[in-house]
PDB file of C-alpha atoms and ligand atoms in Angstrom:
ATOM      1  CA  MET A   1     -12.329  -8.526  19.167  1.00 40.00           C
ATOM      2  CA  SER A   2      -9.046 -10.335  19.480  1.00 40.00           C
ATOM      3  CA  THR A   3      -5.995  -8.315  20.434  1.00 40.00           C
ATOM      4  CA  ALA A   4      -3.579 -11.152  21.146  1.00 41.00           C
ATOM      5  CA  ALA A   5      -0.098  -9.702  20.844  1.00 41.00           C
ATOM      6  CA  VAL A   6       2.328 -11.184  18.356  1.00 42.00           C
ATOM      7  CA  ALA A   7       5.975 -11.593  19.216  1.00 39.00           C
ATOM      8  CA  PRO A   8       7.999  -8.451  18.444  1.00 41.00           C
ATOM      9  CA  LEU A   9       9.809  -8.667  15.143  1.00 44.00           C
ATOM     10  CA  ASN A  10      13.554  -8.630  14.781  1.00 50.00           C
ATOM     11  CA  LYS A  11      14.590  -5.015  15.290  1.00 57.00           C
ATOM     12  CA  ASP A  12      16.976  -5.049  12.304  1.00 65.00           C
ATOM     13  CA  ASN A  13      14.066  -5.902  10.068  1.00 76.00           C
ATOM     14  CA  SER A  14      11.707  -3.500  11.825  1.00 86.00           C
ATOM     15  CA  PRO A  15      13.231  -0.025  12.015  1.00 89.00           C
ATOM     16  CA  LEU A  16       9.759   1.510  12.302  1.00 88.00           C
ATOM     17  CA  GLY A  17       8.080   1.493  15.717  1.00 81.00           C
ATOM     18  CA  ASP A  18       5.035   0.193  13.860  1.00 83.00           C
ATOM     19  CA  MET A  19       3.803   0.320  10.275  1.00 83.00           C
ATOM     20  CA  ASP A  20       1.676   3.394  10.958  1.00 83.00           C
ATOM     21  CA  GLU A  21       4.926   5.328  11.279  1.00 85.00           C
ATOM     22  CA  TRP A  22       5.315   5.001   7.518  1.00 87.00           C
ATOM     23  CA  ASP A  23       1.786   6.360   6.959  1.00 85.00           C
ATOM     24  CA  GLU A  24       2.566   9.297   9.253  1.00 84.00           C
ATOM     25  CA  PHE A  25       5.755   9.996   7.302  1.00 85.00           C
ATOM     26  CA  LEU A  26       3.731  10.095   4.060  1.00 88.00           C
ATOM     27  CA  GLU A  27       1.198  12.447   5.568  1.00 83.00           C
ATOM     28  CA  GLY A  28       3.988  14.830   6.586  1.00 81.00           C
ATOM     29  CA  ARG A  29       5.688  14.478   3.206  1.00 82.00           C
ATOM     30  CA  TYR A  30       2.600  15.475   1.271  1.00 83.00           C
ATOM     31  CA  LYS A  31       1.217  18.043   3.686  1.00 75.00           C
ATOM     32  CA  GLU A  32      -1.084  20.365   1.769  1.00 66.00           C
ATOM     33  CA  GLY A  33       0.680  23.490   0.586  1.00 63.00           C
ATOM     34  CA  LYS A  34       4.181  22.042   0.802  1.00 64.00           C
ATOM     35  CA  SER A  35       6.386  23.161  -2.086  1.00 61.00           C
ATOM     36  CA  LYS A  36       8.206  20.696  -4.324  1.00 57.00           C
ATOM     37  CA  GLU A  37      11.516  21.629  -2.703  1.00 60.00           C
ATOM     38  CA  GLU A  38      10.126  20.985   0.754  1.00 60.00           C
ATOM     39  CA  PHE A  39       9.177  17.443  -0.302  1.00 57.00           C
ATOM     40  CA  ARG A  40      12.892  16.822  -0.541  1.00 55.00           C
ATOM     41  CA  VAL A  41      13.514  17.738   3.085  1.00 60.00           C
ATOM     42  CA  TYR A  42      13.310  14.363   4.721  1.00 64.00           C
ATOM     43  CA  ASP A  43      16.870  13.686   5.680  1.00 61.00           C
ATOM     44  CA  ALA A  44      18.068  10.637   7.502  1.00 65.00           C
ATOM     45  CA  THR A  45      18.936  12.552  10.671  1.00 68.00           C
ATOM     46  CA  ALA A  46      15.384  13.878  11.130  1.00 67.00           C
ATOM     47  CA  THR A  47      13.732  10.480  10.716  1.00 80.00           C
ATOM     48  CA  PRO A  48      16.386   7.784  11.225  1.00 85.00           C
ATOM     49  CA  GLY A  49      13.887   4.931  11.590  1.00 89.00           C
ATOM     50  CA  VAL A  50      12.128   5.879   8.370  1.00 91.00           C
ATOM     51  CA  ALA A  51      15.435   6.303   6.518  1.00 92.00           C
ATOM     52  CA  GLU A  52      16.640   2.893   7.680  1.00 94.00           C
ATOM     53  CA  PHE A  53      13.324   1.411   6.640  1.00 95.00           C
ATOM     54  CA  TYR A  54      13.726   2.795   3.099  1.00 95.00           C
ATOM     55  CA  ARG A  55      17.351   1.677   2.950  1.00 96.00           C
ATOM     56  CA  LEU A  56      16.250  -1.911   3.602  1.00 97.00           C
ATOM     57  CA  ASN A  57      13.363  -1.586   1.159  1.00 98.00           C
ATOM     58  CA  HIS A  58      15.452  -0.163  -1.683  1.00 98.00           C
ATOM     59  CA  GLU A  59      18.339  -2.577  -1.211  1.00 98.00           C
ATOM     60  CA  ASN A  60      16.227  -5.710  -1.017  1.00 98.00           C
ATOM     61  CA  GLN A  61      13.374  -5.193  -3.495  1.00 98.00           C
ATOM     62  CA  THR A  62      15.031  -6.847  -6.487  1.00 98.00           C
ATOM     63  CA  LEU A  63      13.284  -8.370  -9.504  1.00 98.00           C
ATOM     64  CA  ASP A  64      14.059 -11.888  -8.241  1.00 98.00           C
ATOM     65  CA  TYR A  65      12.746 -11.083  -4.768  1.00 98.00           C
ATOM     66  CA  VAL A  66       9.487  -9.756  -6.235  1.00 98.00           C
ATOM     67  CA  LEU A  67       9.028 -12.740  -8.552  1.00 98.00           C
ATOM     68  CA  GLU A  68       9.488 -15.107  -5.637  1.00 98.00           C
ATOM     69  CA  LYS A  69       6.996 -13.250  -3.418  1.00 98.00           C
ATOM     70  CA  GLU A  70       4.450 -13.065  -6.241  1.00 98.00           C
ATOM     71  CA  LYS A  71       4.753 -16.822  -6.638  1.00 98.00           C
ATOM     72  CA  THR A  72       4.230 -17.359  -2.914  1.00 98.00           C
ATOM     73  CA  TYR A  73       1.343 -14.972  -2.340  1.00 98.00           C
ATOM     74  CA  PHE A  74      -0.469 -14.285  -5.606  1.00 98.00           C
ATOM     75  CA  SER A  75      -1.574 -17.925  -5.769  1.00 98.00           C
ATOM     76  CA  LEU A  76      -3.694 -17.184  -2.655  1.00 98.00           C
ATOM     77  CA  GLN A  77      -2.825 -20.285  -0.661  1.00 97.00           C
ATOM     78  CA  LYS A  78      -3.177 -18.716   2.798  1.00 97.00           C
ATOM     79  CA  GLY A  79      -6.686 -19.945   3.393  1.00 97.00           C
ATOM     80  CA  GLN A  80     -10.269 -18.695   3.208  1.00 98.00           C
ATOM     81  CA  LYS A  81     -11.394 -15.742   5.294  1.00 98.00           C
ATOM     82  CA  THR A  82     -14.310 -13.339   5.367  1.00 98.00           C
ATOM     83  CA  VAL A  83     -13.490  -9.630   5.202  1.00 98.00           C
ATOM     84  CA  TRP A  84     -14.273  -9.322   8.921  1.00 98.00           C
ATOM     85  CA  GLU A  85     -11.993 -12.257   9.724  1.00 97.00           C
ATOM     86  CA  ALA A  86      -9.212 -10.674   7.682  1.00 97.00           C
ATOM     87  CA  ALA A  87      -9.739  -7.378   9.506  1.00 97.00           C
ATOM     88  CA  GLU A  88      -9.734  -9.105  12.910  1.00 95.00           C
ATOM     89  CA  PHE A  89      -6.559 -10.923  11.895  1.00 95.00           C
ATOM     90  CA  LEU A  90      -4.921  -7.624  10.982  1.00 94.00           C
ATOM     91  CA  ASN A  91      -6.063  -6.259  14.327  1.00 91.00           C
ATOM     92  CA  THR A  92      -3.841  -8.781  16.102  1.00 89.00           C
ATOM     93  CA  LEU A  93      -0.953  -6.693  14.839  1.00 82.00           C
ATOM     94  CA  VAL A  94      -0.500  -4.594  17.942  1.00 69.00           C
ATOM     95  CA  ASP A  95       2.499  -2.562  18.932  1.00 56.00           C
ATOM     96  CA  ASP A  96       3.532  -1.356  22.349  1.00 51.00           C
ATOM     97  CA  SER A  97       1.899   2.076  22.032  1.00 52.00           C
ATOM     98  CA  ASP A  98      -0.995   3.047  24.288  1.00 52.00           C
ATOM     99  CA  PRO A  99      -4.085   0.995  23.392  1.00 54.00           C
ATOM    100  CA  ASP A 100      -6.398   3.564  25.002  1.00 56.00           C
ATOM    101  CA  THR A 101      -5.449   6.456  22.768  1.00 57.00           C
ATOM    102  CA  ASP A 102      -4.230   4.761  19.601  1.00 72.00           C
ATOM    103  CA  LEU A 103      -6.621   3.432  17.013  1.00 79.00           C
ATOM    104  CA  THR A 104      -6.696  -0.222  16.083  1.00 84.00           C
ATOM    105  CA  GLN A 105      -6.128  -1.296  12.483  1.00 88.00           C
ATOM    106  CA  ILE A 106      -9.889  -1.836  12.026  1.00 92.00           C
ATOM    107  CA  GLU A 107     -10.582   1.663  13.334  1.00 91.00           C
ATOM    108  CA  HIS A 108      -8.063   3.066  10.831  1.00 88.00           C
ATOM    109  CA  LEU A 109      -9.806   1.233   7.997  1.00 93.00           C
ATOM    110  CA  LEU A 110     -13.208   2.490   9.148  1.00 95.00           C
ATOM    111  CA  GLN A 111     -11.967   6.076   9.305  1.00 94.00           C
ATOM    112  CA  THR A 112     -10.893   5.880   5.676  1.00 95.00           C
ATOM    113  CA  SER A 113     -14.102   4.244   4.478  1.00 97.00           C
ATOM    114  CA  GLU A 114     -16.367   6.462   6.588  1.00 96.00           C
ATOM    115  CA  ALA A 115     -14.689   9.618   5.243  1.00 95.00           C
ATOM    116  CA  ILE A 116     -15.313   8.348   1.688  1.00 96.00           C
ATOM    117  CA  ARG A 117     -18.916   7.530   2.579  1.00 97.00           C
ATOM    118  CA  ALA A 118     -19.482  10.929   4.211  1.00 96.00           C
ATOM    119  CA  ASP A 119     -18.455  12.643   0.965  1.00 97.00           C
ATOM    120  CA  GLY A 120     -21.124  10.743  -0.962  1.00 98.00           C
ATOM    121  CA  HIS A 121     -18.846   8.571  -3.102  1.00 98.00           C
ATOM    122  CA  PRO A 122     -20.141   5.309  -4.643  1.00 98.00           C
ATOM    123  CA  ARG A 123     -20.500   2.249  -2.445  1.00 98.00           C
ATOM    124  CA  TRP A 124     -17.720   0.354  -4.229  1.00 98.00           C
ATOM    125  CA  MET A 125     -15.339   3.158  -3.225  1.00 98.00           C
ATOM    126  CA  VAL A 126     -16.443   2.970   0.416  1.00 98.00           C
ATOM    127  CA  LEU A 127     -15.700  -0.746   0.272  1.00 98.00           C
ATOM    128  CA  THR A 128     -12.296  -0.011  -1.272  1.00 98.00           C
ATOM    129  CA  GLY A 129     -11.533   2.326   1.615  1.00 98.00           C
ATOM    130  CA  PHE A 130     -12.279  -0.384   4.137  1.00 98.00           C
ATOM    131  CA  ILE A 131     -10.219  -3.110   2.490  1.00 98.00           C
ATOM    132  CA  HIS A 132      -7.283  -1.142   1.061  1.00 97.00           C
ATOM    133  CA  ASP A 133      -4.803  -1.939   3.849  1.00 96.00           C
ATOM    134  CA  LEU A 134      -5.913  -5.494   4.692  1.00 97.00           C
ATOM    135  CA  GLY A 135      -2.830  -6.730   2.825  1.00 98.00           C
ATOM    136  CA  LYS A 136      -0.737  -5.517   5.752  1.00 96.00           C
ATOM    137  CA  CYS A 137      -1.476  -8.938   7.243  1.00 96.00           C
ATOM    138  CA  LEU A 138       1.642  -9.963   5.278  1.00 97.00           C
ATOM    139  CA  CYS A 139       3.483  -8.882   8.430  1.00 94.00           C
ATOM    140  CA  LEU A 140       1.655 -11.597  10.317  1.00 95.00           C
ATOM    141  CA  TYR A 141       2.851 -14.124   7.755  1.00 96.00           C
ATOM    142  CA  GLY A 142       6.375 -13.131   8.767  1.00 95.00           C
ATOM    143  CA  GLU A 143       7.215 -10.654   6.010  1.00 97.00           C
ATOM    144  CA  PRO A 144       9.495  -7.790   7.117  1.00 96.00           C
ATOM    145  CA  GLN A 145       8.172  -4.214   7.354  1.00 95.00           C
ATOM    146  CA  TRP A 146      10.158  -3.194   4.258  1.00 97.00           C
ATOM    147  CA  GLY A 147       8.366  -5.951   2.296  1.00 97.00           C
ATOM    148  CA  VAL A 148       4.875  -4.920   3.407  1.00 97.00           C
ATOM    149  CA  VAL A 149       4.676  -1.125   3.425  1.00 96.00           C
ATOM    150  CA  GLY A 150       6.571   1.717   1.761  1.00 96.00           C
ATOM    151  CA  ASP A 151       6.203   3.588  -1.527  1.00 96.00           C
ATOM    152  CA  THR A 152       6.070   1.113  -4.399  1.00 98.00           C
ATOM    153  CA  PHE A 153       7.891   1.241  -7.749  1.00 98.00           C
ATOM    154  CA  PRO A 154       8.395  -1.070 -10.742  1.00 98.00           C
ATOM    155  CA  VAL A 155      11.293  -3.520 -10.590  1.00 98.00           C
ATOM    156  CA  GLY A 156      13.071  -4.770 -13.728  1.00 98.00           C
ATOM    157  CA  CYS A 157      13.748  -1.316 -15.167  1.00 98.00           C
ATOM    158  CA  ALA A 158      15.577   1.876 -14.182  1.00 98.00           C
ATOM    159  CA  TRP A 159      14.495   3.429 -10.878  1.00 98.00           C
ATOM    160  CA  SER A 160      12.963   6.890 -11.072  1.00 98.00           C
ATOM    161  CA  GLN A 161      14.622   9.760  -9.232  1.00 96.00           C
ATOM    162  CA  ASP A 162      11.114  10.548  -7.970  1.00 96.00           C
ATOM    163  CA  ILE A 163      11.234   7.560  -5.630  1.00 97.00           C
ATOM    164  CA  VAL A 164      11.890   8.770  -2.093  1.00 94.00           C
ATOM    165  CA  PHE A 165      15.525   8.217  -0.951  1.00 94.00           C
ATOM    166  CA  PRO A 166      16.729   7.145  -4.439  1.00 96.00           C
ATOM    167  CA  GLU A 167      20.330   7.045  -3.193  1.00 96.00           C
ATOM    168  CA  TYR A 168      19.562   3.803  -1.351  1.00 97.00           C
ATOM    169  CA  PHE A 169      19.278   1.945  -4.658  1.00 98.00           C
ATOM    170  CA  ALA A 170      23.069   2.118  -4.947  1.00 98.00           C
ATOM    171  CA  LYS A 171      23.358  -1.181  -3.095  1.00 98.00           C
ATOM    172  CA  ASN A 172      20.436  -2.988  -4.747  1.00 98.00           C
ATOM    173  CA  PRO A 173      21.933  -6.026  -6.572  1.00 98.00           C
ATOM    174  CA  ASP A 174      19.868  -5.214  -9.708  1.00 98.00           C
ATOM    175  CA  ARG A 175      22.261  -2.274 -10.087  1.00 98.00           C
ATOM    176  CA  ASN A 176      24.720  -4.864 -11.478  1.00 98.00           C
ATOM    177  CA  ARG A 177      22.322  -6.231 -14.093  1.00 98.00           C
ATOM    178  CA  PRO A 178      22.594  -3.797 -17.012  1.00 98.00           C
ATOM    179  CA  GLU A 179      19.532  -5.277 -18.726  1.00 98.00           C
ATOM    180  CA  LEU A 180      17.432  -4.111 -15.760  1.00 98.00           C
ATOM    181  CA  GLN A 181      18.947  -0.642 -15.694  1.00 98.00           C
ATOM    182  CA  THR A 182      17.583   0.771 -18.957  1.00 98.00           C
ATOM    183  CA  LYS A 183      14.553   3.044 -19.193  1.00 98.00           C
ATOM    184  CA  TYR A 184      12.265   0.159 -20.222  1.00 98.00           C
ATOM    185  CA  GLY A 185      14.237  -2.752 -18.793  1.00 98.00           C
ATOM    186  CA  ILE A 186      12.246  -5.969 -19.252  1.00 98.00           C
ATOM    187  CA  TYR A 187       9.126  -4.079 -20.401  1.00 98.00           C
ATOM    188  CA  GLU A 188       7.731  -2.723 -23.666  1.00 98.00           C
ATOM    189  CA  PRO A 189       6.995   0.995 -24.078  1.00 98.00           C
ATOM    190  CA  ASN A 190       3.507   1.862 -22.757  1.00 98.00           C
ATOM    191  CA  CYS A 191       2.831  -1.751 -21.810  1.00 98.00           C
ATOM    192  CA  GLY A 192       0.479  -0.695 -18.991  1.00 98.00           C
ATOM    193  CA  LEU A 193       1.023  -0.590 -15.251  1.00 98.00           C
ATOM    194  CA  GLU A 194      -0.905  -3.808 -14.712  1.00 97.00           C
ATOM    195  CA  ASN A 195       1.820  -5.645 -16.632  1.00 98.00           C
ATOM    196  CA  LEU A 196       4.642  -4.464 -14.391  1.00 98.00           C
ATOM    197  CA  HIS A 197       6.175  -6.259 -11.467  1.00 98.00           C
ATOM    198  CA  MET A 198       5.841  -3.746  -8.654  1.00 98.00           C
ATOM    199  CA  SER A 199       8.017  -3.811  -5.553  1.00 98.00           C
ATOM    200  CA  PHE A 200       6.283  -6.295  -3.267  1.00 98.00           C
ATOM    201  CA  GLY A 201       3.932  -5.128  -0.525  1.00 98.00           C
ATOM    202  CA  HIS A 202       0.421  -4.926   0.868  1.00 98.00           C
ATOM    203  CA  ASP A 203      -0.985  -3.129  -2.193  1.00 98.00           C
ATOM    204  CA  GLY A 204      -0.322  -5.815  -4.776  1.00 98.00           C
ATOM    205  CA  TYR A 205      -1.433  -8.569  -2.426  1.00 98.00           C
ATOM    206  CA  ILE A 206      -4.852  -7.102  -1.590  1.00 98.00           C
ATOM    207  CA  ALA A 207      -5.449  -6.329  -5.279  1.00 98.00           C
ATOM    208  CA  GLU A 208      -4.862 -10.007  -6.121  1.00 98.00           C
ATOM    209  CA  VAL A 209      -7.302 -11.113  -3.399  1.00 98.00           C
ATOM    210  CA  MET A 210      -9.999  -8.752  -4.715  1.00 98.00           C
ATOM    211  CA  LYS A 211      -9.278  -9.045  -8.464  1.00 98.00           C
ATOM    212  CA  PRO A 212     -12.189 -11.363  -9.364  1.00 98.00           C
ATOM    213  CA  TYR A 213     -14.791  -9.166  -7.697  1.00 98.00           C
ATOM    214  CA  LEU A 214     -14.113  -5.458  -8.066  1.00 98.00           C
ATOM    215  CA  ARG A 215     -14.100  -2.939 -10.902  1.00 98.00           C
ATOM    216  CA  ASP A 216     -10.916  -1.571 -12.441  1.00 98.00           C
ATOM    217  CA  GLU A 217     -11.160   1.772 -10.624  1.00 98.00           C
ATOM    218  CA  SER A 218     -11.189  -0.054  -7.302  1.00 98.00           C
ATOM    219  CA  LEU A 219      -8.382  -2.429  -8.288  1.00 98.00           C
ATOM    220  CA  TYR A 220      -6.226   0.514  -9.358  1.00 98.00           C
ATOM    221  CA  MET A 221      -6.809   2.161  -5.976  1.00 98.00           C
ATOM    222  CA  LEU A 222      -5.799  -1.057  -4.247  1.00 98.00           C
ATOM    223  CA  ARG A 223      -2.840  -1.987  -6.437  1.00 98.00           C
ATOM    224  CA  PHE A 224      -1.296   1.440  -6.846  1.00 98.00           C
ATOM    225  CA  HIS A 225      -2.222   3.407  -3.730  1.00 98.00           C
ATOM    226  CA  SER A 226       1.424   3.498  -2.555  1.00 98.00           C
ATOM    227  CA  PHE A 227       2.852   4.136  -6.041  1.00 98.00           C
ATOM    228  CA  TYR A 228       3.621   7.759  -5.133  1.00 97.00           C
ATOM    229  CA  PRO A 229       6.277   8.206  -7.854  1.00 97.00           C
ATOM    230  CA  TRP A 230       3.482   7.700 -10.403  1.00 98.00           C
ATOM    231  CA  HIS A 231       0.361   9.207  -8.869  1.00 98.00           C
ATOM    232  CA  ARG A 232       2.013  12.151  -7.114  1.00 95.00           C
ATOM    233  CA  HIS A 233       5.101  12.829  -9.217  1.00 96.00           C
ATOM    234  CA  GLY A 234       4.080  11.743 -12.740  1.00 97.00           C
ATOM    235  CA  ALA A 235       6.967   9.282 -13.119  1.00 98.00           C
ATOM    236  CA  TYR A 236       6.882   6.192 -15.375  1.00 98.00           C
ATOM    237  CA  ASP A 237       4.507   7.677 -17.956  1.00 98.00           C
ATOM    238  CA  HIS A 238       6.599   5.849 -20.604  1.00 98.00           C
ATOM    239  CA  LEU A 239       5.234   2.559 -19.223  1.00 98.00           C
ATOM    240  CA  CYS A 240       1.615   3.758 -18.967  1.00 98.00           C
ATOM    241  CA  ASN A 241      -1.177   3.103 -21.436  1.00 98.00           C
ATOM    242  CA  ASP A 242      -4.436   4.995 -21.909  1.00 98.00           C
ATOM    243  CA  LYS A 243      -6.229   2.904 -19.303  1.00 98.00           C
ATOM    244  CA  ASP A 244      -3.639   3.854 -16.667  1.00 98.00           C
ATOM    245  CA  ARG A 245      -4.016   7.526 -17.547  1.00 98.00           C
ATOM    246  CA  SER A 246      -7.784   7.384 -17.216  1.00 98.00           C
ATOM    247  CA  MET A 247      -7.547   5.526 -13.897  1.00 98.00           C
ATOM    248  CA  LEU A 248      -5.136   8.062 -12.414  1.00 98.00           C
ATOM    249  CA  GLU A 249      -7.903  10.458 -11.376  1.00 98.00           C
ATOM    250  CA  TRP A 250      -9.516   7.716  -9.278  1.00 98.00           C
ATOM    251  CA  VAL A 251      -6.257   6.807  -7.593  1.00 98.00           C
ATOM    252  CA  LEU A 252      -5.720  10.485  -6.749  1.00 98.00           C
ATOM    253  CA  LYS A 253      -9.269  10.818  -5.458  1.00 97.00           C
ATOM    254  CA  PHE A 254      -8.645   7.863  -3.194  1.00 97.00           C
ATOM    255  CA  ASN A 255      -5.238   9.104  -2.029  1.00 96.00           C
ATOM    256  CA  GLN A 256      -6.797  12.112  -0.285  1.00 94.00           C
ATOM    257  CA  TYR A 257      -8.674   9.778   2.029  1.00 94.00           C
ATOM    258  CA  ASP A 258      -5.731   7.469   2.558  1.00 91.00           C
ATOM    259  CA  LEU A 259      -3.520  10.358   3.637  1.00 88.00           C
ATOM    260  CA  TYR A 260      -5.788  12.718   5.473  1.00 80.00           C
ATOM    261  CA  SER A 261      -8.726  10.837   6.959  1.00 76.00           C
ATOM    262  CA  LYS A 262      -6.943   9.747  10.120  1.00 73.00           C
ATOM    263  CA  GLY A 263      -8.341  11.471  13.172  1.00 71.00           C
ATOM    264  CA  HIS A 264      -8.627  10.532  16.797  1.00 66.00           C
ATOM    265  CA  THR A 265     -12.335   9.874  17.113  1.00 78.00           C
ATOM    266  CA  LYS A 266     -12.899   6.166  17.353  1.00 86.00           C
ATOM    267  CA  PRO A 267     -15.488   4.895  14.863  1.00 93.00           C
ATOM    268  CA  ASP A 268     -18.216   2.860  16.547  1.00 94.00           C
ATOM    269  CA  LEU A 269     -17.748  -0.597  15.055  1.00 94.00           C
ATOM    270  CA  LYS A 270     -20.900  -2.018  16.610  1.00 95.00           C
ATOM    271  CA  GLU A 271     -23.069   0.710  15.170  1.00 97.00           C
ATOM    272  CA  LEU A 272     -21.431   0.561  11.743  1.00 98.00           C
ATOM    273  CA  LYS A 273     -21.305  -3.210  11.369  1.00 97.00           C
ATOM    274  CA  PRO A 274     -24.733  -3.727   9.732  1.00 98.00           C
ATOM    275  CA  TYR A 275     -23.914  -1.204   6.987  1.00 98.00           C
ATOM    276  CA  TYR A 276     -20.631  -2.969   6.252  1.00 98.00           C
ATOM    277  CA  ASP A 277     -22.229  -6.426   6.348  1.00 98.00           C
ATOM    278  CA  ASP A 278     -24.547  -5.259   3.548  1.00 98.00           C
ATOM    279  CA  LEU A 279     -21.691  -3.602   1.677  1.00 98.00           C
ATOM    280  CA  PHE A 280     -19.502  -6.716   1.695  1.00 98.00           C
ATOM    281  CA  ALA A 281     -22.449  -8.898   0.655  1.00 98.00           C
ATOM    282  CA  GLU A 282     -23.210  -6.601  -2.273  1.00 98.00           C
ATOM    283  CA  PHE A 283     -19.801  -6.994  -3.900  1.00 98.00           C
ATOM    284  CA  LEU A 284     -18.018  -9.986  -2.425  1.00 98.00           C
ATOM    285  CA  PRO A 285     -18.665 -13.681  -1.781  1.00 98.00           C
ATOM    286  CA  PRO A 286     -19.012 -14.696   1.895  1.00 98.00           C
ATOM    287  CA  THR A 287     -15.413 -15.890   2.063  1.00 98.00           C
ATOM    288  CA  LEU A 288     -12.380 -15.025  -0.036  1.00 98.00           C
ATOM    289  CA  ALA A 289      -9.142 -16.813  -0.824  1.00 98.00           C
ATOM    290  CA  TRP A 290      -6.133 -15.079   0.792  1.00 98.00           C
TER     291      TRP A 290
HETATM  292 FE1  FE2 B 301      -1.764   1.200   2.252  1.00 65.75          FE
HETATM  293 FE1  FE2 B 302      -3.853   3.281   4.016  1.00 65.75          FE
END
């Protein structure tokens, strides 16, 4: 397995020690039993790196930025790769934390998928667990942390107050485009989440890669797994259609595993590989366009 280190990213663009710091923040934010008021207690002094990360995300994710990134990446011009090759590629994303105790990206993916498998869910959902974060390879294409991870939200319409750190939208240039600041903005009422331009990140990208092959439930898990304002807070119902509402339960089912399946036992890749070889072959072609 390749673990060649990539050059450290510009610190201004990378306020998080590594992208897992965002996942850890989410896990703390949605700790079981936390009251709604407690969700609000994530001030900038307690987690300055996370706050700075969201400031960059909220100020830079404009409609024009998203349209440009969709044009670049949704045409899937980054070459052909198998799922294993994509996972190995993501694994080259190493940070300076201790390699003996920290899990690799592949081990994180396997923990999610193995937890889904252990609970007896369908095979397509196990597959979804394994692939859901492969889009984080955007970082290796040079995209900044704030353009790869973070809670997602629609652009081109008013921002919900249920988006974490909403105050950071004050300096987003779309603030000065009144046509993008109304409840519906550029969209029609109940037009469906699939017709929105979501803030750009790893979710939308992996959903585009997998779109020809997987069922809607799986694609919703991929595309909207970081859309916390919707799946956790019920925001943006005015843009949802009946399909979105029926898919919500699957996204929520998946979210449990995304948030809480991370442990410290290393999954045994060698032992698990044959199962995953069969799983990939069942649903996907040998190589995929990325
Ligand atoms: Fe993710
Ligand atoms: Fe994840």
